[in-house]
Coordinates of C-alpha atoms in Angstrom, one line a residue:
Chain D
M1 CA -23.3 39.8 11.8
K2 CA -25.8 39.8 9.4
N3 CA -24.5 37.2 7.2
R4 CA -23.9 34.8 9.8
W5 CA -25.9 32.1 8.0
I6 CA -23.1 31.8 5.6
T7 CA -20.9 30.3 7.6
Y8 CA -23.5 27.2 8.3
P9 CA -22.7 25.0 5.4
Y10 CA -18.9 25.1 6.6
I11 CA -20.0 24.4 10.3
V12 CA -21.9 21.5 8.9
W13 CA -18.9 20.3 6.8
M14 CA -16.7 20.7 9.8
I15 CA -19.0 18.6 12.0
L16 CA -19.3 15.9 9.5
F17 CA -15.6 15.4 8.0
I18 CA -13.6 16.9 10.9
V19 CA -15.4 16.2 14.3
V20 CA -17.5 13.3 13.5
P21 CA -14.3 11.2 12.5
I22 CA -12.1 12.4 14.9
I23 CA -14.7 11.2 17.6
L24 CA -14.7 8.0 15.8
V25 CA -11.1 7.5 15.8
L26 CA -10.9 8.3 19.5
S27 CA -14.0 5.6 20.1
Y28 CA -11.9 3.1 18.5
S29 CA -8.8 3.7 20.3
I30 CA -10.1 3.7 23.9
T31 CA -12.5 0.1 23.3
L32 CA -11.5 -3.3 22.7
E33 CA -13.5 -6.1 21.0
S34 CA -13.6 -9.2 22.8
E35 CA -16.0 -12.3 23.4
Q36 CA -18.1 -10.5 26.0
G37 CA -18.4 -7.6 23.6
L38 CA -17.0 -4.0 23.7
S39 CA -15.0 -2.8 26.6
F40 CA -13.4 0.4 27.6
T41 CA -9.8 0.1 27.6
L42 CA -6.4 2.0 27.7
E43 CA -4.7 -1.2 26.5
N44 CA -4.2 0.3 23.0
Y45 CA -2.4 3.0 24.2
K46 CA -0.3 0.9 26.3
R47 CA 0.6 -1.5 23.4
F48 CA 2.3 1.3 21.7
F49 CA 4.8 1.9 24.3
D50 CA 6.2 -1.4 23.5
P51 CA 9.9 -0.7 22.6
L52 CA 9.2 -2.1 18.9
Y53 CA 6.6 0.7 18.2
I54 CA 8.6 3.4 20.1
N55 CA 11.6 2.6 17.8
V56 CA 9.3 3.0 14.6
L57 CA 8.3 6.5 16.1
I58 CA 11.7 7.4 16.9
H59 CA 13.0 6.6 13.5
S60 CA 10.2 8.3 11.8
I61 CA 10.8 11.7 13.9
N62 CA 14.2 11.6 12.9
L63 CA 13.8 11.2 9.5
A64 CA 11.2 13.9 9.6
L65 CA 13.4 16.2 11.4
I66 CA 16.4 15.6 8.8
S67 CA 13.8 16.2 5.8
T68 CA 12.7 19.4 7.9
T69 CA 15.9 20.9 8.2
I70 CA 17.0 20.0 4.6
C71 CA 14.0 21.9 3.6
L72 CA 14.8 24.9 5.8
I73 CA 18.5 25.1 4.8
L74 CA 17.5 24.9 1.0
G75 CA 14.3 26.7 1.2
Y76 CA 15.1 29.6 3.2
P77 CA 17.9 31.0 0.6
M78 CA 15.2 30.0 -2.2
A79 CA 12.8 32.3 -0.8
M80 CA 15.2 35.2 -0.4
I81 CA 16.1 34.9 -4.0
I82 CA 12.6 34.8 -5.2
A83 CA 11.6 37.8 -2.8
R84 CA 14.4 39.9 -4.0
A85 CA 13.9 39.3 -7.7
P86 CA 12.5 42.3 -9.9
I87 CA 8.1 41.8 -9.3
A88 CA 8.4 40.7 -13.3
Y89 CA 10.6 37.5 -12.5
R90 CA 9.4 37.1 -9.0
N91 CA 5.9 35.9 -10.4
M92 CA 7.4 33.6 -12.9
L93 CA 9.8 32.0 -10.3
V94 CA 7.1 31.3 -8.1
L95 CA 5.2 29.8 -10.9
F96 CA 8.2 27.7 -11.6
F97 CA 7.9 26.4 -8.0
V98 CA 4.6 25.5 -8.0
I99 CA 4.0 24.0 -11.4
P100 CA 5.3 20.6 -10.3
M101 CA 2.9 20.4 -7.7
W102 CA 0.2 20.8 -10.3
M103 CA 1.4 17.0 -11.3
N104 CA 0.2 14.1 -9.0
F105 CA 2.3 13.5 -6.2
L106 CA 2.5 9.8 -6.9
L107 CA 3.7 10.3 -10.4
R108 CA 6.5 12.7 -9.0
T109 CA 7.5 9.8 -6.6
Y110 CA 7.6 7.3 -9.5
A111 CA 9.7 9.5 -11.7
W112 CA 12.1 9.6 -8.9
M113 CA 12.3 5.7 -8.9
S114 CA 13.3 5.7 -12.6
L115 CA 16.1 8.2 -11.8
L116 CA 17.4 6.5 -8.8
E117 CA 17.0 2.8 -9.7
R118 CA 20.1 0.5 -10.6
S119 CA 19.3 0.8 -14.4
G120 CA 18.2 4.2 -14.0
L121 CA 19.3 7.6 -15.5
I122 CA 21.5 8.5 -12.7
N123 CA 23.6 5.0 -12.6
R124 CA 23.5 4.8 -16.4
L125 CA 25.3 8.4 -16.8
L126 CA 27.7 7.2 -13.9
T127 CA 28.8 4.0 -15.8
S128 CA 28.6 5.7 -19.2
I129 CA 31.7 8.0 -17.6
N130 CA 33.3 4.8 -16.1
L131 CA 32.3 5.4 -12.5
P132 CA 30.9 2.6 -10.5
S133 CA 27.1 2.7 -10.0
L134 CA 25.5 3.4 -6.8
N135 CA 22.8 1.8 -4.5
L136 CA 20.6 4.9 -4.6
M137 CA 16.9 3.2 -4.5
Y138 CA 15.5 1.8 -1.1
T139 CA 17.9 3.6 1.2
N140 CA 17.1 6.0 3.8
G141 CA 18.8 8.7 1.7
A142 CA 15.9 8.0 -0.9
V143 CA 13.2 8.5 1.4
I144 CA 14.6 11.7 2.9
L145 CA 15.1 13.0 -0.8
G146 CA 11.6 12.0 -1.7
M147 CA 10.5 13.8 1.3
V148 CA 12.4 17.2 0.5
Y149 CA 11.4 17.2 -3.1
N150 CA 7.7 17.0 -2.3
F151 CA 7.4 19.3 0.7
L152 CA 10.1 21.9 -0.3
P153 CA 7.4 24.3 -1.6
F154 CA 5.5 24.1 1.7
M155 CA 8.7 25.5 3.4
V156 CA 9.5 28.2 0.5
L157 CA 6.0 29.6 -0.2
P158 CA 5.3 30.6 3.5
I159 CA 9.0 31.9 4.2
Y160 CA 8.6 33.9 0.9
S161 CA 5.0 35.4 1.6
V162 CA 6.5 36.9 5.0
L163 CA 9.8 38.3 3.1
I164 CA 8.0 40.2 0.7
K165 CA 6.1 41.8 3.3
I166 CA 9.0 43.2 5.3
D167 CA 9.1 46.8 5.1
K168 CA 12.5 47.7 3.0
N169 CA 12.6 51.1 5.1
L170 CA 13.6 49.0 8.2
I171 CA 16.4 47.4 5.8
E172 CA 17.5 50.7 4.7
A173 CA 17.4 52.2 8.1
A174 CA 19.8 49.4 9.5
Q175 CA 21.9 50.0 6.5
D176 CA 22.1 53.6 7.0
L177 CA 23.3 53.1 10.7
G178 CA 26.3 51.3 9.4
A179 CA 25.0 47.6 9.7
N180 CA 26.6 45.3 7.2
D181 CA 24.8 42.9 5.1
L182 CA 25.4 39.9 7.6
K183 CA 23.9 42.0 10.6
V184 CA 21.3 43.3 8.6
F185 CA 20.1 39.8 7.7
L186 CA 20.6 38.6 11.4
K187 CA 19.2 41.5 13.2
V188 CA 16.3 42.3 10.8
T189 CA 15.6 40.2 8.0
L190 CA 15.6 36.9 9.8
P191 CA 13.8 37.9 13.0
L192 CA 11.0 39.3 11.0
S193 CA 10.7 36.3 8.6
L194 CA 10.1 33.9 11.9
P195 CA 6.9 33.5 11.4
G196 CA 7.0 32.2 8.0
V197 CA 10.0 29.8 9.1
F198 CA 7.8 28.6 11.6
S199 CA 4.6 27.9 9.7
G200 CA 7.1 26.2 6.9
V201 CA 8.7 24.0 9.5
I202 CA 5.2 22.9 10.7
M203 CA 3.9 22.3 7.2
V204 CA 7.0 20.3 6.3
F205 CA 7.0 18.3 9.6
M206 CA 3.6 17.2 9.6
P207 CA 3.3 15.6 6.4
A208 CA 6.7 14.2 6.5
I209 CA 6.0 12.4 9.8
T210 CA 2.9 10.7 9.0
T211 CA 3.9 9.9 5.2
F212 CA 3.4 6.0 4.2
V213 CA 3.6 6.4 0.6
I214 CA 7.4 7.8 -0.1
P215 CA 8.8 5.0 2.5
R216 CA 6.7 2.8 0.8
L217 CA 7.9 3.5 -3.0
L218 CA 11.3 4.8 -2.3
G219 CA 12.2 2.9 0.9
G220 CA 11.1 -0.4 -0.6
G221 CA 8.9 -1.4 2.2
Q222 CA 11.9 -1.6 4.5
F223 CA 11.3 1.2 6.6
T224 CA 8.4 0.8 8.5
L225 CA 7.6 4.6 9.8
I226 CA 4.9 5.5 11.9
G227 CA 2.3 5.9 8.7
N228 CA 3.1 2.6 7.5
L229 CA 2.1 1.0 11.2
I230 CA -1.2 3.0 10.9
E231 CA -1.7 1.8 7.3
Q232 CA -1.0 -1.6 8.3
Q233 CA -3.3 -1.9 11.3
F234 CA -6.1 -0.9 9.2
L235 CA -5.4 -2.5 5.7
S236 CA -3.8 -5.8 6.6
S237 CA -4.0 -6.7 10.2
G238 CA -7.6 -5.6 10.9
D239 CA -6.8 -3.9 14.4
W240 CA -8.6 -0.6 13.8
N241 CA -8.5 0.0 17.6
F242 CA -4.9 -0.1 17.8
G243 CA -4.4 1.8 14.5
S244 CA -7.0 4.7 16.0
A245 CA -4.9 4.8 19.2
I246 CA -1.6 5.3 17.1
S247 CA -3.4 8.2 15.1
M248 CA -4.7 9.6 18.2
F249 CA -1.0 9.6 19.7
M250 CA 0.2 11.2 16.4
L251 CA -2.5 13.9 16.5
V252 CA -1.7 14.8 20.2
V253 CA 2.2 14.8 19.2
I254 CA 1.7 17.2 16.2
L255 CA -0.7 19.7 18.2
F256 CA 2.0 20.1 20.6
S257 CA 4.6 20.5 18.5
S258 CA 2.3 23.1 16.2
G259 CA 1.5 24.6 19.8
L260 CA 5.1 25.1 20.8
M261 CA 6.0 26.7 17.7
G262 CA 3.0 28.7 17.9
R263 CA 4.0 30.1 21.3
Y264 CA 6.8 32.0 19.5
D265 CA 4.6 33.7 17.3
K266 CA 1.7 35.2 19.6
D267 CA 1.5 38.7 18.3
R268 CA 2.9 38.1 14.6
E269 CA 1.1 37.1 11.4
G270 CA 1.9 34.5 9.1
M271 CA 0.7 31.7 11.1
G272 CA -1.8 30.7 8.7
L273 CA -2.5 27.5 10.8
W274 CA -4.2 28.9 14.0
Chain Y
M1 CA -15.8 -4.0 17.4
K2 CA -18.8 -5.1 15.6
N3 CA -20.9 -2.6 17.1
L4 CA -18.3 0.2 16.7
K5 CA -18.3 -1.1 12.9
K6 CA -22.1 -0.9 12.7
R7 CA -21.9 2.6 13.8
F8 CA -19.4 3.4 11.4
I9 CA -21.2 1.9 8.4
M10 CA -24.4 3.8 9.8
F11 CA -22.3 7.0 9.6
S12 CA -21.0 6.5 6.2
F13 CA -24.6 5.5 5.1
V14 CA -26.0 8.7 6.3
V15 CA -23.3 11.0 4.8
L16 CA -23.6 8.8 1.4
V17 CA -27.4 9.3 1.6
L18 CA -27.0 13.2 2.1
F19 CA -24.4 13.5 -0.7
T20 CA -26.1 11.1 -3.6
L21 CA -29.7 12.3 -3.0
T22 CA -29.3 14.7 -5.7
G23 CA -27.1 12.7 -7.8
C24 CA -29.8 9.9 -8.6
G25 CA -30.7 9.2 -12.1
G26 CA -28.0 8.0 -14.5
D27 CA -28.7 5.5 -17.6
G28 CA -30.9 3.2 -15.5
K29 CA -28.3 0.5 -16.2
I30 CA -27.1 -1.7 -13.2
T31 CA -23.7 -1.4 -12.2
I32 CA -21.7 -4.2 -10.6
N33 CA -18.6 -3.7 -8.2
V34 CA -15.7 -6.0 -9.3
Y35 CA -13.0 -6.2 -6.8
N36 CA -9.8 -8.1 -8.2
W37 CA -6.1 -8.3 -7.8
G38 CA -3.9 -5.6 -9.7
E39 CA -3.0 -7.1 -13.2
Y40 CA -5.0 -10.0 -12.8
M41 CA -7.4 -9.6 -15.5
D42 CA -7.4 -8.8 -19.3
E43 CA -9.7 -5.3 -18.6
T44 CA -11.0 -5.6 -22.3
L45 CA -13.2 -8.6 -21.1
V46 CA -14.7 -6.4 -18.5
D47 CA -15.7 -3.9 -21.7
E48 CA -16.8 -6.8 -23.6
F49 CA -19.0 -8.0 -20.9
E50 CA -20.6 -4.6 -20.4
E51 CA -21.4 -4.6 -24.1
K52 CA -23.0 -7.8 -24.1
Y53 CA -25.0 -7.7 -21.2
G54 CA -25.6 -4.0 -21.0
I55 CA -24.3 -4.2 -17.2
N56 CA -22.0 -1.3 -16.1
V57 CA -18.7 -2.8 -14.4
N58 CA -16.7 -0.8 -11.9
Y59 CA -13.3 -2.3 -11.7
E60 CA -11.1 -1.8 -8.9
V61 CA -8.1 -3.5 -7.8
Y62 CA -5.9 -4.5 -4.5
D63 CA -2.7 -6.0 -3.8
T64 CA -3.0 -8.1 -0.9
N65 CA -5.8 -10.7 0.1
E66 CA -5.6 -8.8 3.8
A67 CA -6.2 -5.2 2.1
M68 CA -9.2 -7.1 0.2
Y69 CA -10.8 -8.4 3.2
Q70 CA -10.5 -5.1 5.2
K71 CA -12.3 -3.4 2.5
I72 CA -14.9 -5.9 2.1
K73 CA -15.5 -6.4 5.9
P74 CA -17.1 -3.0 7.0
G75 CA -19.3 -3.1 4.0
G76 CA -18.9 0.4 2.8
V77 CA -18.9 -0.3 -0.8
N78 CA -21.2 -3.0 -2.5
Y79 CA -18.6 -5.4 -3.9
D80 CA -20.6 -8.0 -6.1
V81 CA -17.5 -10.2 -7.2
A82 CA -13.9 -10.7 -5.5
F83 CA -11.2 -12.9 -6.0
P84 CA -9.6 -14.0 -2.9
S85 CA -7.2 -17.0 -2.3
D86 CA -7.9 -20.1 -0.7
Y87 CA -7.3 -19.5 2.9
M88 CA -8.9 -16.2 2.5
I89 CA -12.1 -18.0 1.1
S90 CA -12.4 -20.2 4.1
K91 CA -12.1 -17.3 6.3
M92 CA -14.6 -15.3 4.7
I93 CA -17.0 -18.3 4.6
R94 CA -16.6 -18.9 8.2
E95 CA -17.3 -15.1 9.1
D96 CA -20.4 -15.6 6.9
M97 CA -19.2 -13.1 4.3
L98 CA -20.3 -14.9 1.3
Y99 CA -23.5 -15.9 -0.7
E100 CA -23.8 -19.3 -1.8
I101 CA -23.3 -19.3 -5.6
D102 CA -26.4 -20.5 -7.7
F103 CA -24.6 -22.7 -10.1
N104 CA -27.8 -23.0 -12.4
N105 CA -26.8 -19.3 -13.3
V106 CA -23.2 -20.7 -13.7
P107 CA -23.3 -23.5 -16.2
N108 CA -19.8 -22.8 -17.3
Y109 CA -18.8 -24.2 -14.0
K110 CA -18.6 -27.6 -15.7
Y111 CA -15.5 -26.8 -17.6
I112 CA -13.6 -26.2 -14.6
D113 CA -11.2 -29.0 -13.8
D114 CA -12.2 -31.8 -11.2
K115 CA -9.0 -31.2 -9.4
F116 CA -10.0 -27.6 -8.4
K117 CA -13.5 -28.8 -6.9
Y118 CA -14.3 -29.8 -3.1
L119 CA -10.9 -28.8 -2.3
E120 CA -10.3 -28.1 1.6
Y121 CA -11.3 -24.4 1.6
D122 CA -14.4 -24.7 0.3
P123 CA -15.3 -28.4 1.2
N124 CA -18.9 -28.5 -0.3
N125 CA -18.0 -26.2 -3.4
Q126 CA -20.9 -23.8 -2.4
Y127 CA -19.1 -20.5 -2.6
S128 CA -16.6 -20.2 -5.0
V129 CA -15.5 -20.7 -8.5
P130 CA -11.9 -21.5 -9.2
Y131 CA -10.3 -18.6 -11.4
M132 CA -6.7 -19.2 -11.5
W133 CA -4.0 -21.0 -9.7
G134 CA -0.4 -21.3 -9.4
T135 CA 2.6 -21.8 -7.1
V136 CA 5.4 -19.3 -5.0
G137 CA 8.8 -19.7 -6.3
I138 CA 12.0 -18.0 -7.0
L139 CA 12.3 -16.1 -10.4
Y140 CA 16.3 -15.3 -10.8
N141 CA 18.2 -13.7 -13.5
K142 CA 20.5 -16.2 -15.0
T143 CA 22.9 -13.8 -16.0
M144 CA 23.5 -12.7 -12.7
V145 CA 23.0 -16.2 -10.8
K146 CA 25.5 -18.8 -12.5
E147 CA 25.1 -21.7 -9.8
P148 CA 21.9 -23.6 -9.9
V149 CA 18.9 -22.4 -8.1
D150 CA 16.8 -25.2 -6.1
S151 CA 16.5 -24.0 -2.4
W152 CA 15.2 -21.0 -0.5
N153 CA 18.7 -21.0 1.0
I154 CA 20.2 -18.9 -1.9
L155 CA 18.0 -15.9 -0.6
W156 CA 20.0 -15.9 2.3
D157 CA 23.3 -16.0 0.5
E158 CA 25.4 -13.0 1.1
K159 CA 26.8 -12.7 -2.5
Y160 CA 23.5 -11.5 -3.4
E161 CA 23.4 -8.8 -1.0
K162 CA 20.9 -5.9 -2.3
Q163 CA 19.7 -8.0 -5.1
I164 CA 16.8 -9.8 -3.6
F165 CA 13.1 -8.8 -3.7
M166 CA 10.9 -10.3 -1.2
K167 CA 7.2 -10.2 -1.3
D168 CA 5.6 -7.2 0.8
S169 CA 3.0 -9.7 2.0
Q170 CA 3.2 -11.2 5.4
R171 CA 2.1 -15.0 4.7
E172 CA 4.1 -15.3 1.4
T173 CA 7.4 -14.0 3.1
I174 CA 7.1 -15.6 6.3
G175 CA 6.2 -18.7 4.5
V176 CA 9.5 -18.8 2.9
A177 CA 11.3 -18.6 5.9
L178 CA 9.1 -21.5 7.3
Q179 CA 9.8 -23.6 4.5
K180 CA 13.5 -22.8 4.3
L181 CA 13.6 -24.3 7.9
G182 CA 11.5 -27.3 6.9
Y183 CA 8.3 -26.1 8.8
S184 CA 5.0 -25.8 7.7
L185 CA 3.6 -22.9 6.0
N186 CA 0.7 -23.2 8.4
T187 CA 2.5 -23.7 11.7
R188 CA 1.0 -22.5 14.8
N189 CA 4.1 -23.4 16.7
L190 CA 5.4 -20.2 18.5
D191 CA 9.2 -21.3 18.5
E192 CA 8.8 -22.3 14.7
L193 CA 7.7 -18.8 14.1
E194 CA 10.1 -17.2 16.3
E195 CA 13.1 -19.0 14.4
A196 CA 11.4 -18.0 11.1
K197 CA 11.3 -14.3 12.3
E198 CA 15.1 -14.5 13.2
E199 CA 15.6 -15.7 9.9
L200 CA 14.0 -13.0 8.2
I201 CA 15.6 -10.2 10.1
K202 CA 19.1 -12.1 9.3
Q203 CA 18.0 -11.8 5.9
K204 CA 16.9 -8.3 6.0
P205 CA 20.4 -6.4 5.2
L206 CA 20.5 -8.4 2.0
V207 CA 17.2 -7.5 0.8
L208 CA 16.8 -4.8 -1.7
A209 CA 13.2 -4.3 -1.3
Y210 CA 10.0 -5.5 -0.2
V211 CA 7.4 -5.1 -3.3
V212 CA 4.5 -6.5 -4.8
D213 CA 3.2 -5.5 -8.2
E214 CA 6.2 -3.1 -9.0
L215 CA 8.5 -6.4 -9.1
K216 CA 7.6 -7.1 -12.5
D217 CA 9.0 -4.1 -14.2
K218 CA 11.9 -4.4 -12.0
M219 CA 12.7 -7.8 -12.8
I220 CA 12.6 -7.2 -16.3
S221 CA 15.1 -4.2 -16.4
G222 CA 17.5 -6.3 -14.2
E223 CA 17.1 -4.3 -10.9
A224 CA 17.7 -7.6 -8.9
A225 CA 19.1 -11.0 -9.6
L226 CA 16.5 -13.0 -7.2
A227 CA 12.9 -12.4 -6.3
V228 CA 10.4 -14.1 -4.5
T229 CA 7.3 -14.1 -6.7
W230 CA 4.0 -16.4 -8.3
A231 CA 4.4 -18.5 -11.0
G232 CA 1.7 -16.5 -13.1
D233 CA 3.8 -13.3 -12.8
A234 CA 7.0 -15.1 -13.6
A235 CA 5.8 -16.7 -16.7
V236 CA 4.7 -12.9 -18.2
I237 CA 8.0 -11.6 -17.1
I238 CA 10.1 -14.4 -18.6
E239 CA 8.3 -13.6 -21.7
S240 CA 9.6 -10.0 -21.5
N241 CA 12.9 -10.9 -20.4
P242 CA 14.4 -14.6 -21.6
D243 CA 17.3 -14.2 -19.4
L244 CA 15.3 -15.0 -16.2
A245 CA 14.1 -18.4 -14.8
Y246 CA 11.3 -19.7 -12.4
V247 CA 11.9 -22.6 -10.0
V248 CA 9.7 -24.0 -7.3
P249 CA 12.5 -24.7 -4.5
R250 CA 13.2 -28.4 -3.2
E251 CA 12.1 -27.7 0.1
G252 CA 8.5 -27.3 -1.1
S253 CA 6.5 -23.9 -1.5
N254 CA 3.0 -22.5 -1.6
F255 CA 0.4 -23.9 -3.8
F256 CA -2.8 -21.6 -4.4
V257 CA -6.1 -21.5 -5.9
D258 CA -7.7 -18.0 -6.4
G259 CA -11.7 -18.0 -6.5
M260 CA -14.3 -16.0 -7.6
V261 CA -17.1 -15.3 -4.9
I262 CA -19.8 -13.0 -4.3
P263 CA -19.5 -11.3 -0.9
K264 CA -22.6 -10.7 1.1
T265 CA -22.2 -6.7 0.4
S266 CA -23.5 -7.5 -3.2
K267 CA -26.5 -6.0 -4.2
H268 CA -26.9 -7.6 -7.7
K269 CA -26.0 -11.2 -7.2
K270 CA -27.6 -12.4 -10.2
E271 CA -25.5 -10.0 -12.3
A272 CA -22.5 -11.2 -10.3
E273 CA -23.3 -14.6 -11.3
M274 CA -23.6 -13.8 -14.7
F275 CA -19.9 -11.9 -14.6
I276 CA -18.7 -15.3 -13.1
N277 CA -20.1 -17.3 -15.8
F278 CA -18.7 -15.0 -18.5
I279 CA -15.4 -15.3 -17.4
C280 CA -15.9 -19.0 -17.5
E281 CA -16.6 -19.0 -21.2
P282 CA -14.2 -20.9 -22.8
E283 CA -13.1 -18.4 -25.3
I284 CA -13.0 -15.5 -22.5
A285 CA -11.2 -17.9 -20.0
F286 CA -8.6 -18.6 -22.9
K287 CA -7.9 -15.0 -23.8
N288 CA -7.7 -14.1 -20.1
T289 CA -5.2 -17.0 -19.3
V290 CA -2.9 -15.7 -22.5
H291 CA -3.2 -12.3 -21.4
I292 CA -2.4 -12.6 -17.6
G293 CA -0.2 -15.8 -17.6
Y294 CA -1.3 -17.5 -14.6
S295 CA -2.4 -21.1 -14.7
T296 CA -6.0 -21.7 -15.4
P297 CA -8.0 -24.4 -13.9
H298 CA -10.5 -24.3 -17.3
M299 CA -10.3 -27.6 -19.1
E300 CA -11.4 -25.9 -22.6
A301 CA -8.9 -22.9 -22.2
K302 CA -6.2 -24.9 -21.2
K303 CA -6.8 -27.2 -24.4
M304 CA -6.5 -23.9 -26.6
L305 CA -3.3 -22.8 -25.1
P306 CA -0.4 -23.0 -27.6
E307 CA 1.9 -26.3 -26.7
E308 CA 4.8 -24.4 -25.4
V309 CA 2.6 -22.7 -22.6
A310 CA 0.4 -25.7 -21.6
N311 CA 3.6 -27.6 -21.2
N312 CA 5.5 -25.1 -19.7
P313 CA 6.5 -26.1 -16.1
V314 CA 6.4 -22.6 -14.7
A315 CA 2.7 -22.2 -15.1
Y316 CA 1.9 -25.9 -15.3
P317 CA 4.1 -27.6 -13.0
G318 CA 4.3 -31.4 -13.0
D319 CA 2.8 -33.5 -9.9
D320 CA 6.5 -34.2 -8.4
I321 CA 6.5 -30.6 -7.9
L322 CA 2.9 -30.0 -6.8
E323 CA 3.2 -32.9 -4.1
K324 CA 5.8 -30.7 -2.3
C325 CA 3.4 -27.8 -2.2
Q326 CA 1.0 -27.0 0.6
V327 CA -2.2 -24.8 0.4
Y328 CA -2.3 -21.9 3.1
K329 CA -5.0 -22.5 5.6
D330 CA -6.7 -19.7 7.7
L331 CA -4.9 -18.9 10.7
G332 CA -7.9 -17.7 12.8
D333 CA -6.6 -16.1 15.8
M334 CA -2.8 -16.9 15.0
V335 CA -3.0 -14.0 12.4
K336 CA -2.0 -11.5 15.5
V337 CA 1.3 -13.5 15.9
Y338 CA 2.0 -13.4 12.0
D339 CA 1.0 -9.7 12.1
R340 CA 3.6 -8.8 15.0
I341 CA 6.5 -11.1 13.5
W342 CA 5.8 -9.2 10.3
T343 CA 5.9 -5.7 12.0
E344 CA 9.1 -6.9 13.9
V345 CA 10.7 -7.7 11.0
K346 CA 9.6 -5.0 8.8
A347 CA 10.7 -2.4 11.6
A348 CA 14.3 -4.2 12.1
K349 CA 17.4 -2.4 11.3

């Protein structure tokens, strides 16, 4: 352990930009400003349990779960296709998958706006073949589409990286013992790839539940999600204490759900998060 | 909160010092931070100012008064010039966030129309220089709306389901509902506010989206039939799409004045005053007005405008319309009630 000093800059970095901010947020969340000055309170947390805010939370969890599920359904086969491709193609396929991520996230979301809107590409195509145009923008569907599109790589890549590491001999052994393709998948490939699935699920669910840009742009501000609620507390209402309380609450929700996922993954690798 | 905010500022300061210690130097020029609304200035003027005075300008934008206030309040960034609206100016004055402007350094102030001086939000004319003014009204597409538009009620007409844009800004949107009901924009009556909330929730299924600056492009391309917007934006939009028209509803509306102010975060008050004075140069004010389309309080700039602009009722409405309009007042603690209503409307399904 001679080189321990190498970690010092990282520790300083962590303290400055992770530990201190979290302590600040925590201290905002348990205090209240009044005429008499600062006082300790749990009022901010209590306020969150108002049905108004709980409904926002439920709606956010719903949308995040739906997006995560769609990402999983689309992402798993995709990861398998990439993993099974010949090596020469494989890297190219991964590259294709990653290239859009090099572009700015906002730009990609704006691009969806010009595809989905009433005078957008999709509707122009529809009307040009005499079909009625659709209301695509500013709907739940548009928000979910935006999330799936933006977060899909976070599902595919972890699953892919676990899949390519699976020992081919295990699959061959299963086939030698007479298992058909479905059985090989269910009994060998799927169980071995679960760590990738878990980390993919977490990597998608976390940003999906807290995003505020996607519902703002593609949802047209009609869908207040938890991220928008927090943004509103800081940017327009100026209630930093309540905003911090919601943030702390979300931190606990995410920690809890990641922890739950982590339990299934004790002795396996692939969980980059812990 | 004050204490905590101070702690937060201290913390940011320490971090800032730690990370800028090595980054000193530069070209020795002074830099001022200008914080304006999005699409609210001809930005080539900023370059012109930089060249003329040898001062760097760091130009940033916001899209609501509230967002601007929240960014200036904690004092993390040293903004030197900002452009709040009337009610926000009075709030900032009350909270001692603004410097008194030294009008010896802003001689061009004499060009500002007296109508815009000594208004209620800055009664002694110490803290702000009027920048632009305008009204809130309905922008509509004549090809989609065949009937005459003269009332806020049309925004509740089911014929226009999913063809209406509302502002993603609480005072504007709650204000529309209040005026539809015939109440004051500045009401502190909880029953009236509750009614306004019900109206907005009732309207929500008809609304296509709540937006701010995106509205311009979308109305030009014909995304929606009706939109609540500011007269200045409307003037620019109508230029790009003559099918559109703008009207201030008969129930009345909001009349606003945006002013240039110097927040107490400023480290370069003198340079900030130079900037404000520069913006009030007749030639510059004229260019700026033509570019952004808002109504100028600058008499010389207005004289230079082509007749069809200066007489355009969208940008320069007659007194009969202005009489019906109200200025927003700072709500003080009532802001929390407005905020709660706004959250309820936005979270309603």
